[in-house]
Amino acid sequence: MDRRSKHKVILIAWFIVFLLMGSGVWGFQAGHLMVIVFFMASLVFYLLAAFLMRCPKCRMPVLLRPRKFLGMELFTWSILTPERCRHCGESLG
Ligand SMILES: [Zn+2]
């Protein structure tokens, strides 16, 4: 399994946990709070992964995706790793 399909599996697993936990704890008094905490923890985890996963060749974060918008260079973050580095084209498989 390559890196990209591993990430898909992680995302799907996360989504299932999110749904199960959401429907399981929503009825509790602090259920929505737990969902928010879970969401924040996931966000922190994603941010860590986004900064730690770097291209082996040019050291750019692989989730950072440069885009052209109205002539400006904008950077957006993607959830899935691309197949090759957006910066130097190095394969990340
Ligand atoms: Zn690169």
mmCIF file of N, CA and C and ligand atoms in Angstrom:
data_model
loop_
_atom_site.group_PDB
_atom_site.id
_atom_site.type_symbol
_atom_site.label_atom_id
_atom_site.label_comp_id
_atom_site.label_asym_id
_atom_site.label_seq_id
_atom_site.Cartn_x
_atom_site.Cartn_y
_atom_site.Cartn_z
ATOM 1 N N MET A 1 0.854 -1.192 0.000
ATOM 2 C CA MET A 1 0.000 0.000 0.000
ATOM 3 C C MET A 1 0.894 1.248 0.000
ATOM 4 N N ASP A 2 0.632 2.165 -0.885
ATOM 5 C CA ASP A 2 1.468 3.362 -0.910
ATOM 6 C C ASP A 2 0.959 4.397 0.091
ATOM 7 N N ARG A 3 1.708 5.465 0.191
ATOM 8 C CA ARG A 3 1.432 6.480 1.199
ATOM 9 C C ARG A 3 0.037 7.099 1.025
ATOM 10 N N ARG A 4 -0.332 7.288 -0.248
ATOM 11 C CA ARG A 4 -1.594 7.958 -0.514
ATOM 12 C C ARG A 4 -2.787 7.093 -0.075
ATOM 13 N N SER A 5 -2.737 5.796 -0.359
ATOM 14 C CA SER A 5 -3.870 4.964 0.042
ATOM 15 C C SER A 5 -3.874 4.758 1.553
ATOM 16 N N LYS A 6 -2.694 4.765 2.189
ATOM 17 C CA LYS A 6 -2.648 4.719 3.649
ATOM 18 C C LYS A 6 -3.380 5.925 4.228
ATOM 19 N N HIS A 7 -3.149 7.072 3.638
ATOM 20 C CA HIS A 7 -3.800 8.288 4.125
ATOM 21 C C HIS A 7 -5.297 8.226 3.939
ATOM 22 N N LYS A 8 -5.735 7.622 2.813
ATOM 23 C CA LYS A 8 -7.170 7.462 2.582
ATOM 24 C C LYS A 8 -7.767 6.581 3.666
ATOM 25 N N VAL A 9 -7.071 5.481 3.995
ATOM 26 C CA VAL A 9 -7.556 4.569 5.036
ATOM 27 C C VAL A 9 -7.649 5.306 6.375
ATOM 28 N N ILE A 10 -6.617 6.097 6.689
ATOM 29 C CA ILE A 10 -6.630 6.860 7.947
ATOM 30 C C ILE A 10 -7.810 7.831 7.966
ATOM 31 N N LEU A 11 -8.045 8.498 6.844
ATOM 32 C CA LEU A 11 -9.144 9.460 6.763
ATOM 33 C C LEU A 11 -10.494 8.779 6.945
ATOM 34 N N ILE A 12 -10.667 7.630 6.281
ATOM 35 C CA ILE A 12 -11.939 6.910 6.386
ATOM 36 C C ILE A 12 -12.133 6.419 7.816
ATOM 37 N N ALA A 13 -11.048 5.885 8.421
ATOM 38 C CA ALA A 13 -11.121 5.407 9.805
ATOM 39 C C ALA A 13 -11.474 6.563 10.742
ATOM 40 N N TRP A 14 -10.851 7.717 10.509
ATOM 41 C CA TRP A 14 -11.132 8.896 11.327
ATOM 42 C C TRP A 14 -12.610 9.267 11.218
ATOM 43 N N PHE A 15 -13.125 9.234 9.986
ATOM 44 C CA PHE A 15 -14.505 9.631 9.746
ATOM 45 C C PHE A 15 -15.478 8.677 10.452
ATOM 46 N N ILE A 16 -15.172 7.372 10.400
ATOM 47 C CA ILE A 16 -16.027 6.382 11.059
ATOM 48 C C ILE A 16 -16.002 6.608 12.576
ATOM 49 N N VAL A 17 -14.794 6.819 13.137
ATOM 50 C CA VAL A 17 -14.681 7.090 14.576
ATOM 51 C C VAL A 17 -15.474 8.340 14.934
ATOM 52 N N PHE A 18 -15.343 9.356 14.096
ATOM 53 C CA PHE A 18 -16.038 10.627 14.323
ATOM 54 C C PHE A 18 -17.554 10.421 14.358
ATOM 55 N N LEU A 19 -18.064 9.648 13.381
ATOM 56 C CA LEU A 19 -19.514 9.399 13.313
ATOM 57 C C LEU A 19 -19.983 8.568 14.503
ATOM 58 N N LEU A 20 -19.225 7.483 14.792
ATOM 59 C CA LEU A 20 -19.598 6.598 15.899
ATOM 60 C C LEU A 20 -19.578 7.355 17.216
ATOM 61 N N MET A 21 -18.486 8.101 17.438
ATOM 62 C CA MET A 21 -18.364 8.831 18.686
ATOM 63 C C MET A 21 -19.431 9.916 18.759
ATOM 64 N N GLY A 22 -19.623 10.606 17.644
ATOM 65 C CA GLY A 22 -20.614 11.680 17.599
ATOM 66 C C GLY A 22 -22.002 11.176 17.960
ATOM 67 N N SER A 23 -22.399 10.065 17.347
ATOM 68 C CA SER A 23 -23.744 9.554 17.626
ATOM 69 C C SER A 23 -23.805 8.914 19.009
ATOM 70 N N GLY A 24 -22.651 8.405 19.513
ATOM 71 C CA GLY A 24 -22.616 7.755 20.813
ATOM 72 C C GLY A 24 -22.697 8.725 21.976
ATOM 73 N N VAL A 25 -22.012 9.862 21.861
ATOM 74 C CA VAL A 25 -21.911 10.752 23.018
ATOM 75 C C VAL A 25 -22.796 11.988 22.911
ATOM 76 N N TRP A 26 -23.447 12.161 21.778
ATOM 77 C CA TRP A 26 -24.194 13.404 21.563
ATOM 78 C C TRP A 26 -25.299 13.591 22.608
ATOM 79 N N GLY A 27 -25.872 12.468 23.056
ATOM 80 C CA GLY A 27 -26.964 12.540 24.026
ATOM 81 C C GLY A 27 -26.514 12.936 25.425
ATOM 82 N N PHE A 28 -25.218 12.742 25.722
ATOM 83 C CA PHE A 28 -24.730 13.106 27.052
ATOM 84 C C PHE A 28 -24.761 14.612 27.236
ATOM 85 N N GLN A 29 -24.645 14.992 28.495
ATOM 86 C CA GLN A 29 -24.694 16.419 28.798
ATOM 87 C C GLN A 29 -23.550 17.185 28.129
ATOM 88 N N ALA A 30 -22.337 16.612 28.198
ATOM 89 C CA ALA A 30 -21.178 17.289 27.608
ATOM 90 C C ALA A 30 -20.768 16.618 26.302
ATOM 91 N N GLY A 31 -21.720 15.941 25.659
ATOM 92 C CA GLY A 31 -21.412 15.186 24.445
ATOM 93 C C GLY A 31 -20.875 16.047 23.326
ATOM 94 N N HIS A 32 -21.521 17.183 23.085
ATOM 95 C CA HIS A 32 -21.061 18.044 22.002
ATOM 96 C C HIS A 32 -19.666 18.597 22.308
ATOM 97 N N LEU A 33 -19.379 18.781 23.605
ATOM 98 C CA LEU A 33 -18.057 19.243 24.008
ATOM 99 C C LEU A 33 -16.993 18.210 23.654
ATOM 100 N N MET A 34 -17.321 16.934 23.900
ATOM 101 C CA MET A 34 -16.382 15.859 23.584
ATOM 102 C C MET A 34 -16.112 15.803 22.085
ATOM 103 N N VAL A 35 -17.167 16.033 21.298
ATOM 104 C CA VAL A 35 -16.989 16.031 19.847
ATOM 105 C C VAL A 35 -16.060 17.174 19.443
ATOM 106 N N ILE A 36 -16.243 18.331 20.074
ATOM 107 C CA ILE A 36 -15.390 19.487 19.754
ATOM 108 C C ILE A 36 -13.936 19.202 20.155
ATOM 109 N N VAL A 37 -13.746 18.603 21.336
ATOM 110 C CA VAL A 37 -12.393 18.256 21.795
ATOM 111 C C VAL A 37 -11.744 17.270 20.831
ATOM 112 N N PHE A 38 -12.515 16.268 20.405
ATOM 113 C CA PHE A 38 -12.024 15.286 19.445
ATOM 114 C C PHE A 38 -11.611 15.980 18.143
ATOM 115 N N PHE A 39 -12.426 16.936 17.722
ATOM 116 C CA PHE A 39 -12.177 17.661 16.493
ATOM 117 C C PHE A 39 -10.894 18.497 16.611
ATOM 118 N N MET A 40 -10.728 19.184 17.753
ATOM 119 C CA MET A 40 -9.539 19.995 17.983
ATOM 120 C C MET A 40 -8.287 19.119 18.007
ATOM 121 N N ALA A 41 -8.382 17.950 18.679
ATOM 122 C CA ALA A 41 -7.243 17.029 18.750
ATOM 123 C C ALA A 41 -6.859 16.561 17.346
ATOM 124 N N SER A 42 -7.866 16.281 16.520
ATOM 125 C CA SER A 42 -7.602 15.857 15.146
ATOM 126 C C SER A 42 -6.916 16.967 14.363
ATOM 127 N N LEU A 43 -7.350 18.194 14.602
ATOM 128 C CA LEU A 43 -6.783 19.341 13.903
ATOM 129 C C LEU A 43 -5.311 19.502 14.277
ATOM 130 N N VAL A 44 -5.009 19.371 15.572
ATOM 131 C CA VAL A 44 -3.625 19.475 16.041
ATOM 132 C C VAL A 44 -2.788 18.372 15.406
ATOM 133 N N PHE A 45 -3.339 17.156 15.369
ATOM 134 C CA PHE A 45 -2.648 16.024 14.768
ATOM 135 C C PHE A 45 -2.376 16.296 13.288
ATOM 136 N N TYR A 46 -3.382 16.834 12.588
ATOM 137 C CA TYR A 46 -3.225 17.134 11.166
ATOM 138 C C TYR A 46 -2.140 18.196 10.954
ATOM 139 N N LEU A 47 -2.158 19.241 11.798
ATOM 140 C CA LEU A 47 -1.172 20.310 11.657
ATOM 141 C C LEU A 47 0.242 19.779 11.891
ATOM 142 N N LEU A 48 0.400 18.918 12.905
ATOM 143 C CA LEU A 48 1.700 18.310 13.172
ATOM 144 C C LEU A 48 2.163 17.516 11.963
ATOM 145 N N ALA A 49 1.257 16.678 11.441
ATOM 146 C CA ALA A 49 1.591 15.851 10.279
ATOM 147 C C ALA A 49 1.943 16.740 9.096
ATOM 148 N N ALA A 50 1.173 17.831 8.931
ATOM 149 C CA ALA A 50 1.382 18.716 7.792
ATOM 150 C C ALA A 50 2.765 19.365 7.844
ATOM 151 N N PHE A 51 3.241 19.675 9.054
ATOM 152 C CA PHE A 51 4.540 20.320 9.150
ATOM 153 C C PHE A 51 5.686 19.317 9.182
ATOM 154 N N LEU A 52 5.395 18.095 9.648
ATOM 155 C CA LEU A 52 6.480 17.112 9.782
ATOM 156 C C LEU A 52 6.701 16.320 8.503
ATOM 157 N N MET A 53 5.658 16.156 7.683
ATOM 158 C CA MET A 53 5.820 15.400 6.450
ATOM 159 C C MET A 53 6.418 16.316 5.393
ATOM 160 N N ARG A 54 7.688 16.102 5.125
ATOM 161 C CA ARG A 54 8.354 16.970 4.177
ATOM 162 C C ARG A 54 8.937 16.160 3.032
ATOM 163 N N CYS A 55 9.074 16.824 1.897
ATOM 164 C CA CYS A 55 9.688 16.196 0.727
ATOM 165 C C CYS A 55 11.128 15.820 1.067
ATOM 166 N N PRO A 56 11.560 14.583 0.735
ATOM 167 C CA PRO A 56 12.932 14.184 1.054
ATOM 168 C C PRO A 56 13.975 14.977 0.271
ATOM 169 N N LYS A 57 13.565 15.581 -0.834
ATOM 170 C CA LYS A 57 14.536 16.260 -1.692
ATOM 171 C C LYS A 57 14.654 17.753 -1.370
ATOM 172 N N CYS A 58 13.501 18.447 -1.311
ATOM 173 C CA CYS A 58 13.580 19.909 -1.167
ATOM 174 C C CYS A 58 13.101 20.390 0.191
ATOM 175 N N ARG A 59 12.667 19.487 1.074
ATOM 176 C CA ARG A 59 12.265 19.815 2.443
ATOM 177 C C ARG A 59 11.028 20.704 2.532
ATOM 178 N N MET A 60 10.276 20.830 1.449
ATOM 179 C CA MET A 60 9.019 21.583 1.514
ATOM 180 C C MET A 60 7.954 20.663 2.109
ATOM 181 N N PRO A 61 7.048 21.207 2.952
ATOM 182 C CA PRO A 61 5.947 20.360 3.451
ATOM 183 C C PRO A 61 5.131 19.845 2.277
ATOM 184 N N VAL A 62 4.909 18.522 2.228
ATOM 185 C CA VAL A 62 4.280 17.939 1.038
ATOM 186 C C VAL A 62 2.798 18.275 0.939
ATOM 187 N N LEU A 63 2.179 18.654 2.039
ATOM 188 C CA LEU A 63 0.750 18.978 1.983
ATOM 189 C C LEU A 63 0.504 20.414 1.537
ATOM 190 N N LEU A 64 1.570 21.186 1.482
ATOM 191 C CA LEU A 64 1.438 22.574 1.043
ATOM 192 C C LEU A 64 1.335 22.587 -0.472
ATOM 193 N N ARG A 65 0.275 23.215 -0.964
ATOM 194 C CA ARG A 65 0.008 23.146 -2.380
ATOM 195 C C ARG A 65 -0.035 24.566 -2.954
ATOM 196 N N PRO A 66 0.936 24.922 -3.754
ATOM 197 C CA PRO A 66 0.906 26.268 -4.332
ATOM 198 C C PRO A 66 -0.134 26.364 -5.441
ATOM 199 N N ARG A 67 -0.877 27.455 -5.465
ATOM 200 C CA ARG A 67 -1.888 27.672 -6.493
ATOM 201 C C ARG A 67 -1.725 29.079 -7.039
ATOM 202 N N LYS A 68 -2.104 29.229 -8.298
ATOM 203 C CA LYS A 68 -2.126 30.569 -8.874
ATOM 204 C C LYS A 68 -3.552 31.095 -8.761
ATOM 205 N N PHE A 69 -3.702 32.265 -8.185
ATOM 206 C CA PHE A 69 -5.038 32.846 -8.052
ATOM 207 C C PHE A 69 -4.939 34.327 -8.344
ATOM 208 N N LEU A 70 -5.582 34.785 -9.412
ATOM 209 C CA LEU A 70 -5.543 36.178 -9.846
ATOM 210 C C LEU A 70 -4.106 36.691 -9.947
ATOM 211 N N GLY A 71 -3.252 35.836 -10.479
ATOM 212 C CA GLY A 71 -1.866 36.221 -10.670
ATOM 213 C C GLY A 71 -1.014 36.165 -9.419
ATOM 214 N N MET A 72 -1.629 35.803 -8.284
ATOM 215 C CA MET A 72 -0.852 35.713 -7.049
ATOM 216 C C MET A 72 -0.567 34.252 -6.743
ATOM 217 N N GLU A 73 0.553 34.039 -6.090
ATOM 218 C CA GLU A 73 0.872 32.686 -5.643
ATOM 219 C C GLU A 73 0.241 32.472 -4.269
ATOM 220 N N LEU A 74 -0.695 31.542 -4.203
ATOM 221 C CA LEU A 74 -1.347 31.245 -2.932
ATOM 222 C C LEU A 74 -0.992 29.830 -2.513
ATOM 223 N N PHE A 75 -0.961 29.615 -1.229
ATOM 224 C CA PHE A 75 -0.700 28.268 -0.743
ATOM 225 C C PHE A 75 -1.936 27.746 -0.029
ATOM 226 N N THR A 76 -2.340 26.551 -0.388
ATOM 227 C CA THR A 76 -3.430 25.918 0.346
ATOM 228 C C THR A 76 -2.912 24.593 0.886
ATOM 229 N N TRP A 77 -3.594 24.086 1.889
ATOM 230 C CA TRP A 77 -3.205 22.815 2.490
ATOM 231 C C TRP A 77 -4.158 21.744 2.003
ATOM 232 N N SER A 78 -3.608 20.604 1.600
ATOM 233 C CA SER A 78 -4.478 19.506 1.210
ATOM 234 C C SER A 78 -4.439 18.437 2.300
ATOM 235 N N ILE A 79 -5.481 17.630 2.354
ATOM 236 C CA ILE A 79 -5.570 16.590 3.375
ATOM 237 C C ILE A 79 -4.793 15.364 2.924
ATOM 238 N N LEU A 80 -4.907 15.027 1.661
ATOM 239 C CA LEU A 80 -4.185 13.860 1.137
ATOM 240 C C LEU A 80 -2.827 14.286 0.589
ATOM 241 N N THR A 81 -1.829 13.428 0.791
ATOM 242 C CA THR A 81 -0.527 13.723 0.192
ATOM 243 C C THR A 81 -0.613 13.559 -1.317
ATOM 244 N N PRO A 82 -0.013 14.441 -2.053
ATOM 245 C CA PRO A 82 0.025 14.267 -3.508
ATOM 246 C C PRO A 82 1.004 13.154 -3.871
ATOM 247 N N GLU A 83 0.896 12.656 -5.136
ATOM 248 C CA GLU A 83 1.785 11.569 -5.549
ATOM 249 C C GLU A 83 3.230 12.037 -5.683
ATOM 250 N N ARG A 84 3.383 13.269 -6.098
ATOM 251 C CA ARG A 84 4.747 13.802 -6.160
ATOM 252 C C ARG A 84 4.778 15.192 -5.544
ATOM 253 N N CYS A 85 5.969 15.609 -5.175
ATOM 254 C CA CYS A 85 6.149 16.908 -4.530
ATOM 255 C C CYS A 85 5.652 18.023 -5.453
ATOM 256 N N ARG A 86 4.866 18.953 -4.905
ATOM 257 C CA ARG A 86 4.350 20.056 -5.721
ATOM 258 C C ARG A 86 5.453 21.064 -6.016
ATOM 259 N N HIS A 87 6.520 20.968 -5.279
ATOM 260 C CA HIS A 87 7.562 21.976 -5.382
ATOM 261 C C HIS A 87 8.636 21.559 -6.387
ATOM 262 N N CYS A 88 9.148 20.350 -6.230
ATOM 263 C CA CYS A 88 10.255 19.930 -7.089
ATOM 264 C C CYS A 88 9.910 18.729 -7.964
ATOM 265 N N GLY A 89 8.730 18.119 -7.776
ATOM 266 C CA GLY A 89 8.315 17.016 -8.623
ATOM 267 C C GLY A 89 8.844 15.662 -8.186
ATOM 268 N N GLU A 90 9.525 15.614 -7.059
ATOM 269 C CA GLU A 90 10.061 14.342 -6.551
ATOM 270 C C GLU A 90 8.898 13.412 -6.192
ATOM 271 N N SER A 91 8.990 12.135 -6.617
ATOM 272 C CA SER A 91 7.932 11.175 -6.294
ATOM 273 C C SER A 91 7.957 10.874 -4.805
ATOM 274 N N LEU A 92 6.750 10.855 -4.197
ATOM 275 C CA LEU A 92 6.664 10.656 -2.750
ATOM 276 C C LEU A 92 6.161 9.270 -2.389
ATOM 277 N N GLY A 93 5.894 8.435 -3.412
ATOM 278 C CA GLY A 93 5.318 7.122 -3.193
ATOM 279 C C GLY A 93 5.980 6.358 -2.067
HETATM 280 ZN ZN ZN B 1 10.246 18.481 -3.241
#
